[in-house]
Short mmCIF file of C-alpha atoms in Angstrom, two decimals:
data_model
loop_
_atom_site.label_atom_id
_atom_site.label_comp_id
_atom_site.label_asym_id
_atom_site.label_seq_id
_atom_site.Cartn_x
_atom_site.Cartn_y
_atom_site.Cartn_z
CA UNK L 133 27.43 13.59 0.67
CA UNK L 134 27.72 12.56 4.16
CA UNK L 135 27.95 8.89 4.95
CA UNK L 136 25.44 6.57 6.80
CA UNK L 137 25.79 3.64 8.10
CA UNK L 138 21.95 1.76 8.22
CA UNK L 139 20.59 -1.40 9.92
CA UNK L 140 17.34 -2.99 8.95
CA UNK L 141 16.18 -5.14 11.75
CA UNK L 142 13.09 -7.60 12.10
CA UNK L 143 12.86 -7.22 8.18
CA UNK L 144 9.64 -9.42 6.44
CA UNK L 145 10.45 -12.25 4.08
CA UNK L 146 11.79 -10.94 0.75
CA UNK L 147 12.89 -7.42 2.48
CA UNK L 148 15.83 -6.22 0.61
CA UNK L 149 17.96 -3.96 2.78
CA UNK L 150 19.81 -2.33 -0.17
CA UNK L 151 16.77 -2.12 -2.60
CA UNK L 152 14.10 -0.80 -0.66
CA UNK L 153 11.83 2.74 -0.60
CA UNK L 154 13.98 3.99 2.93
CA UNK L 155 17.34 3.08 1.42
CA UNK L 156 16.75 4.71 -1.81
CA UNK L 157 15.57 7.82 -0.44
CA UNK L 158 18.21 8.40 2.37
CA UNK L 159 20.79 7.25 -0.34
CA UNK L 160 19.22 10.72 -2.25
CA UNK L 161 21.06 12.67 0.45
CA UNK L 162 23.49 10.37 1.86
CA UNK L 163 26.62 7.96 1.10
CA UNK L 164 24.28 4.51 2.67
CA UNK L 165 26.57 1.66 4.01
CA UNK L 166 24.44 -1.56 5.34
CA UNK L 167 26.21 -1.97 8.85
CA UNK L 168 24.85 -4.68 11.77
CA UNK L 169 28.05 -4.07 13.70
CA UNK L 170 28.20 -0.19 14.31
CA UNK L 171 25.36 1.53 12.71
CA UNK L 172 24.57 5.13 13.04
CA UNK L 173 20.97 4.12 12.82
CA UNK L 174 18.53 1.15 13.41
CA UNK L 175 15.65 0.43 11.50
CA UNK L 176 13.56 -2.37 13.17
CA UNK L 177 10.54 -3.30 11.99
CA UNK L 178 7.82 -3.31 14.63
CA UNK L 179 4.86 -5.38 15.56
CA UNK L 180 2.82 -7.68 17.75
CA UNK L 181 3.94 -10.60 16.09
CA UNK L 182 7.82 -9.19 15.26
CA UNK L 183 8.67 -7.26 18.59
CA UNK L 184 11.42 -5.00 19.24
CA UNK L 185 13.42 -8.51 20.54
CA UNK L 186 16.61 -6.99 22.19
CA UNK L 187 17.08 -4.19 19.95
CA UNK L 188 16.67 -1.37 22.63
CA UNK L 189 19.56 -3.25 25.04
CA UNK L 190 21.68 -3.59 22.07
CA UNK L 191 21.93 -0.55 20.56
CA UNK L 192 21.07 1.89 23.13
CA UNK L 193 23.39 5.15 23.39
CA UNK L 194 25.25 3.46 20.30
CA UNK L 195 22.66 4.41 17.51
CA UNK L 196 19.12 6.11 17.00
CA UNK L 197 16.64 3.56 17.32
CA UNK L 198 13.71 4.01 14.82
CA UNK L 199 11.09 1.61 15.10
CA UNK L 200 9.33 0.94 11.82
CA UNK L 201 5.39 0.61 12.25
CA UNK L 202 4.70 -0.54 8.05
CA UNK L 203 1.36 -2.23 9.37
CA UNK L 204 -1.48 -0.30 10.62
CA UNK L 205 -1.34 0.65 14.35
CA UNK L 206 -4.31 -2.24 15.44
CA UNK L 207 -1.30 -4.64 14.30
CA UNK L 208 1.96 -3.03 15.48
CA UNK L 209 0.10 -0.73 18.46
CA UNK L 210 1.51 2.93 18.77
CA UNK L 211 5.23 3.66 19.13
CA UNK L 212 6.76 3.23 22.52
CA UNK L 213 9.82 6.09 22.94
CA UNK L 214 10.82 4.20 25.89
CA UNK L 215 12.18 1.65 23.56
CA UNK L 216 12.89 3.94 20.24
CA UNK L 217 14.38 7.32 19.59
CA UNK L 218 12.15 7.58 16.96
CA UNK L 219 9.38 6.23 14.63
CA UNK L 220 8.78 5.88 11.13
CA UNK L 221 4.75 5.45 10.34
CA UNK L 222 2.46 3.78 7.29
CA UNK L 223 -0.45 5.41 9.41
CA UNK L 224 -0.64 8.96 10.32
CA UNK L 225 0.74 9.81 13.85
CA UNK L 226 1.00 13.70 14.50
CA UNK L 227 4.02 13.46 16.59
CA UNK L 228 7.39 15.18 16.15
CA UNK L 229 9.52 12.06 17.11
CA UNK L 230 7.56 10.55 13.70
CA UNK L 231 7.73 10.52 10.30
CA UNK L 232 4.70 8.97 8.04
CA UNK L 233 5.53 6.71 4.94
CA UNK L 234 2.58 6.03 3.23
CA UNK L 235 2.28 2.33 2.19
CA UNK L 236 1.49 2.90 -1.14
CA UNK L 237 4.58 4.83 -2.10
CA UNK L 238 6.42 1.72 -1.56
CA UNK L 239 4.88 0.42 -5.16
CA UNK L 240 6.07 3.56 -7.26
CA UNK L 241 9.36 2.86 -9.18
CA UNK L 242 10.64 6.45 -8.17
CA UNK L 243 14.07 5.42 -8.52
CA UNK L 244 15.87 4.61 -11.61
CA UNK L 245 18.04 1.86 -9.94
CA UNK L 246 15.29 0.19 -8.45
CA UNK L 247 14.54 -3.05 -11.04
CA UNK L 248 10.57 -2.86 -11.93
CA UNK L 249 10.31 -7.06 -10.97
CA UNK L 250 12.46 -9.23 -8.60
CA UNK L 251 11.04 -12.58 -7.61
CA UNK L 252 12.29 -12.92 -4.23
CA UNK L 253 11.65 -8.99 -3.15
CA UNK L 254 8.91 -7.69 -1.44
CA UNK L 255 8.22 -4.92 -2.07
CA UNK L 256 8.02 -4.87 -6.13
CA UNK L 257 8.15 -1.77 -7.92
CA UNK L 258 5.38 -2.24 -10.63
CA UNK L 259 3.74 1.44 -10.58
CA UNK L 260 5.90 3.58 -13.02
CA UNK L 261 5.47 7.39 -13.01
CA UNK L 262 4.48 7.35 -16.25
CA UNK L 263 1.64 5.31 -15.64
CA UNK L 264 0.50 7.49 -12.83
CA UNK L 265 0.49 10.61 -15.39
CA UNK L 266 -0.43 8.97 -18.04
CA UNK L 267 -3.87 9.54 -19.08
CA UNK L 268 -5.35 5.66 -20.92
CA UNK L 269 -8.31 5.86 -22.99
CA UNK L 270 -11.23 4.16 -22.20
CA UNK L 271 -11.08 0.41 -22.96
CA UNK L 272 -13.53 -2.34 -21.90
CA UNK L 273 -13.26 -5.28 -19.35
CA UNK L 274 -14.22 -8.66 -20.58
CA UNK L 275 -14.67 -9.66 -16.81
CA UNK L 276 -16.74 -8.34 -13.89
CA UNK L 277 -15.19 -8.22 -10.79
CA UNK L 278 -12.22 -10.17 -8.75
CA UNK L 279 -10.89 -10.46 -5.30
CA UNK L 280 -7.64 -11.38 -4.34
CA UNK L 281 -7.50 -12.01 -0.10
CA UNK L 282 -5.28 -14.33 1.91
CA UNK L 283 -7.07 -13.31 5.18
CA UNK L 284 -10.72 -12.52 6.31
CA UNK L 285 -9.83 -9.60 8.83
CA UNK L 286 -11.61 -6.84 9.57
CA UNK L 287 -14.48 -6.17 7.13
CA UNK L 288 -13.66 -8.28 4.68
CA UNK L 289 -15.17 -10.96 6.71
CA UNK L 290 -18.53 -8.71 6.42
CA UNK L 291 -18.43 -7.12 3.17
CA UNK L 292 -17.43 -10.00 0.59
CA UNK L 293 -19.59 -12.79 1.12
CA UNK L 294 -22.81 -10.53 0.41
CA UNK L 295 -21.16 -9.17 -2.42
CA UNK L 296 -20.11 -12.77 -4.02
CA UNK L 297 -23.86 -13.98 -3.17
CA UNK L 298 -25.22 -10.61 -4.68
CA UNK L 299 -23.31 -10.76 -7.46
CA UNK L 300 -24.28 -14.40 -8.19
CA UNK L 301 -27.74 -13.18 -8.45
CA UNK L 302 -27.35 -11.44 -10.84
CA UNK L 303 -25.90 -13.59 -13.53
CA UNK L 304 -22.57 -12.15 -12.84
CA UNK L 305 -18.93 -13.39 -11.84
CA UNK L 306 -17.17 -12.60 -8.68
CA UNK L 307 -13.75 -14.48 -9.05
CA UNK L 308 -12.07 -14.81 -5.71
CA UNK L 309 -8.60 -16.62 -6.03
CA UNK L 310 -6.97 -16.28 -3.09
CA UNK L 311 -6.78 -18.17 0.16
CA UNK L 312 -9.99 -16.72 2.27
CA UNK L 313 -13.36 -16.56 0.22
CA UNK L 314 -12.09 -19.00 -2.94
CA UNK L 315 -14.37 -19.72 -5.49
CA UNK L 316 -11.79 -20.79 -8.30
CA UNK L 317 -8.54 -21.90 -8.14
CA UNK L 318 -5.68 -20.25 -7.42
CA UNK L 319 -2.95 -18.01 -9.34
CA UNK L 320 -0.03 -19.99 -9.61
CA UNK L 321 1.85 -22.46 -7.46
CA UNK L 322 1.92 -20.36 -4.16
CA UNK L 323 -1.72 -18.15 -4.34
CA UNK L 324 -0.36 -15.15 -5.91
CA UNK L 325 2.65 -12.31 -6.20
CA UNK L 326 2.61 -8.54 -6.52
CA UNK L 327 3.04 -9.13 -10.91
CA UNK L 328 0.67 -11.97 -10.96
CA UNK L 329 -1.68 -10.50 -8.98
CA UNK L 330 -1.51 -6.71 -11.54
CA UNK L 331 -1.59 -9.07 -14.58
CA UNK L 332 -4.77 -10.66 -13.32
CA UNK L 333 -6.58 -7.93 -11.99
CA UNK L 334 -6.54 -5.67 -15.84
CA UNK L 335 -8.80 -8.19 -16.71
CA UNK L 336 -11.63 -6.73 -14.70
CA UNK L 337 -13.74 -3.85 -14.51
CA UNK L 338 -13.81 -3.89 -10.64
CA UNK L 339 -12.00 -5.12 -8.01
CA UNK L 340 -12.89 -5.59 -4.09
CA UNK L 341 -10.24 -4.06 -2.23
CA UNK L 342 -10.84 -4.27 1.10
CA UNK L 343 -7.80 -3.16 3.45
CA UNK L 344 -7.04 -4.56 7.19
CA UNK L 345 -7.77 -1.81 9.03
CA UNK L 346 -9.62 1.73 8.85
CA UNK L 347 -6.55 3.51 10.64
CA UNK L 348 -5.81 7.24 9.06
CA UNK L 349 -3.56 6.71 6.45
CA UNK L 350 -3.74 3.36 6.51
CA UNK L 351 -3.49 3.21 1.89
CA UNK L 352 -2.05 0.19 1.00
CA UNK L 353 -1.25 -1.14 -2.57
CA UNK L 354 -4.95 -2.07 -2.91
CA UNK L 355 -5.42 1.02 -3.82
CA UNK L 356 -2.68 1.93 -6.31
CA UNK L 357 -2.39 -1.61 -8.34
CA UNK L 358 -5.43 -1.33 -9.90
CA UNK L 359 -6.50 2.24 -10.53
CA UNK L 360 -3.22 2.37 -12.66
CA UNK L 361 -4.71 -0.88 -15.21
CA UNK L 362 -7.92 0.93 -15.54
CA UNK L 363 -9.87 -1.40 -13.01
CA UNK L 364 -11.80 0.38 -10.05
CA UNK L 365 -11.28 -0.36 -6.82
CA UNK L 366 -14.38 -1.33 -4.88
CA UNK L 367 -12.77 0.03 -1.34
CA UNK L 368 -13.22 -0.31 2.12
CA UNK L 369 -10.24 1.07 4.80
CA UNK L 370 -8.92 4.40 6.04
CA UNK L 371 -10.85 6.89 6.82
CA UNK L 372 -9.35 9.49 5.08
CA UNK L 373 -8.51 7.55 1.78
CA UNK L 374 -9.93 10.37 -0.49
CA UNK L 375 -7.31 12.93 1.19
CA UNK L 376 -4.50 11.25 -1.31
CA UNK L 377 -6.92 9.34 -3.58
CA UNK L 378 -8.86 11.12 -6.57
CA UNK L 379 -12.66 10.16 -5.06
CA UNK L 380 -14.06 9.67 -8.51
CA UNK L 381 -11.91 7.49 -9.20
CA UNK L 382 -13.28 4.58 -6.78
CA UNK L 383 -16.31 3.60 -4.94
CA UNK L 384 -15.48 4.11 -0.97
CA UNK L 385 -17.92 1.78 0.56
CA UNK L 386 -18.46 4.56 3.25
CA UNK L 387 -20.46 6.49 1.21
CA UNK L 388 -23.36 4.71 0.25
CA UNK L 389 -25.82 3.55 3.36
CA UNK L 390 -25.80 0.66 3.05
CA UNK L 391 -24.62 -2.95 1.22
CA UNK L 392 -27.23 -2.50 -0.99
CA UNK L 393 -26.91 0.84 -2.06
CA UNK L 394 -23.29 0.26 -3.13
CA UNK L 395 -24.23 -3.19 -5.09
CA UNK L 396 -27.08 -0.66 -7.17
CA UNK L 397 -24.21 1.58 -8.20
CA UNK L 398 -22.16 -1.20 -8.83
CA UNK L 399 -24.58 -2.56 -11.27
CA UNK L 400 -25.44 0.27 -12.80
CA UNK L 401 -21.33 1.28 -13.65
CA UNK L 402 -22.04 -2.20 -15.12
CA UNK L 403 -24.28 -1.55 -17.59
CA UNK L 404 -23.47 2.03 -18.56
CA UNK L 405 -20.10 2.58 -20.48
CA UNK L 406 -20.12 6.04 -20.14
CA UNK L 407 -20.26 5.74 -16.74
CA UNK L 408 -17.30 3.32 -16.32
CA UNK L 409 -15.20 4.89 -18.71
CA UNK L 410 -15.59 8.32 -16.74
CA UNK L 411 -14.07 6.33 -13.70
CA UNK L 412 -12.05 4.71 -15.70
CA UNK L 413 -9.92 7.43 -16.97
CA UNK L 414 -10.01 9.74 -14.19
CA UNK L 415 -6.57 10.04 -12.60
CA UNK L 416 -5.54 8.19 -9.49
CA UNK L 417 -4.58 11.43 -7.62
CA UNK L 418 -6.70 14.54 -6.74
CA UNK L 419 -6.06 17.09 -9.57
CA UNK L 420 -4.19 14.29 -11.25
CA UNK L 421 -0.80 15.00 -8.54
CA UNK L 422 0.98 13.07 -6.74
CA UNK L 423 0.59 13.99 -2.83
CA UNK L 424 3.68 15.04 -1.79
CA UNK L 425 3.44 13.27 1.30
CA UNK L 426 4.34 10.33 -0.55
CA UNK L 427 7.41 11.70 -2.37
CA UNK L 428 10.96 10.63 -2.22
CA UNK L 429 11.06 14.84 -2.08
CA UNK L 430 9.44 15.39 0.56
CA UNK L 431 10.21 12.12 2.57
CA UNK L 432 13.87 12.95 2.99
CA UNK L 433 13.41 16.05 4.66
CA UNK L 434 11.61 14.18 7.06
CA UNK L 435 14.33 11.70 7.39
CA UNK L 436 16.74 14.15 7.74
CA UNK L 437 15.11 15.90 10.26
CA UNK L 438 15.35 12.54 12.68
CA UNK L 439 18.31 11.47 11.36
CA UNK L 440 20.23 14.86 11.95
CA UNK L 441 17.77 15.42 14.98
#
């Protein structure tokens, strides 16, 4: 293997630069040394809030420059190659100096170094393969429907608060626990964590999962986390979610016309079984496959091909 030398810059609490998705899969193909000093490449994390902050006059003509945009592109804007060699995406960005990561391939335990649960990491690995393949009968909820938000961006400040009234209507419970729309108390000391969030959510039979942004490609864990516990995601985001997510699997609040129209269906997944348990059990990907745009597989030839470049 050849060796590479890697810097992660502008890294999020709880980032782990030698247990993380990128390191993993480069270390697939290459001999990975963590190196601040004299790097052969730069990752730096990339946003409005977490700028590029010296990295271009620092390591300009001394290593590829790779800005990392993991939030969707109305937070982190599109990438600048005035200040980057290249780009490494969580939303789609048909452009040869980029390569697209989807979010939620940074839940899957791929890797059989990578520990399932660590505290103080972010991301945790909680999605086995198995569990992705694996087909679970159909079991009953003994609870309606949660939310889990810290923030009321985007749609969520739209979408929830009819829901939580609607569902109150009808006799049924809507637990929000998080910060923005709280109706109970919270999970735990400090809101909620990737494990306490998956233990609380198999409880349910649905769960609102409402994303930041409708950017293409945009698939966060909201997705993944609970399709694989057998609770359907009630979801509102990209565009193109059903391109990498089985469509029968969820309800896409795009395709009913209205508030009111998805709150019906809702109801009446409810009260049917049969119906619930058909979502239930279908799998999370189209054709029951992983997309291999979210593979470790596939991902390193894209890597390589900027990292070689």
């Amino acid at each position: 293997m050849k060796n590479l030398s890697v810097c992660f810059l502008n890294s999020w609490t709880g980032f782990d630069w030698n247990d993380n998705f990128i390191y993993h899969t480069l270390s697939t193909e290459y001999n990975v040394e963590i190196n601040q000093e004299n790097p052969d490449i730069v990752i730096c994390n990339n946003t409005n809030y977490s700028p590029d902050n010296g990295v271009t006059d620092r390591y300009r003509g001394k290593a590829k420059i790779i800005h990392w945009h993991c939030e969707s592109f109305d937070t982190t804007g599109l990438p600048d190659y005035n200040k980057c060699d290249y780009s490494i995406s969580s939303c789609k960005h048909e452009h040869e100096k980029n390569v697209r990561i989807p979010l939620w391939s940074f839940y899957i335990q791929w890797f059989e170094s990578q520990p399932q649960y660590n505290p103080v990491r972010n991301q945790a690995y909680l999605v086995s393969l198995e569990q992705i393949e694996k087909k679970y009968p159909p079991h009953k909820k003994p609870k309606f429907c949660c939310l889990l938000t810290n923030n009321g961006n985007g749609f969520k400040s739209e979408g929830y608060p009819p829901f939580l009234e609607w569902s109150q209507k009808q006799g049924l419970v809507t637990e929000s626990r998080g910060k923005a729309f709280r109706n109970m108390p919270p999970i735990g000391d400090n809101g909620f964590n990737e494990l306490s969030k998956m233990q609380y959510v198999k409880d349910f039979k649905f769960n609102l999962a409402y994303d930041n942004s409708d950017n293409r490609g945009w698939i966060t864990e909201k997705m993944i986390h609970p399709m694989v516990v057998g609770t359907i995601p009630i979801y509102w985001g990209a565009v193109d979610v059903a391109e990498e997510f089985n469509k029968h699997a969820f309800l896409d609040i795009r395709d009913f016309e209205n508030l009111d129209a998805l709150h019906d269906r809702v109801l009446q997944i409810h009260n049917d079984d049969s119906l619930f348990f058909e979502m239930q059990t279908q799998p999370c990907f189209p054709d029951g496959k992983i997309p291999e745009c979210g593979t470790p597989e596939y991902i390193i030839e894209e890597l390589k091909r900027i990292v070689e470049a």
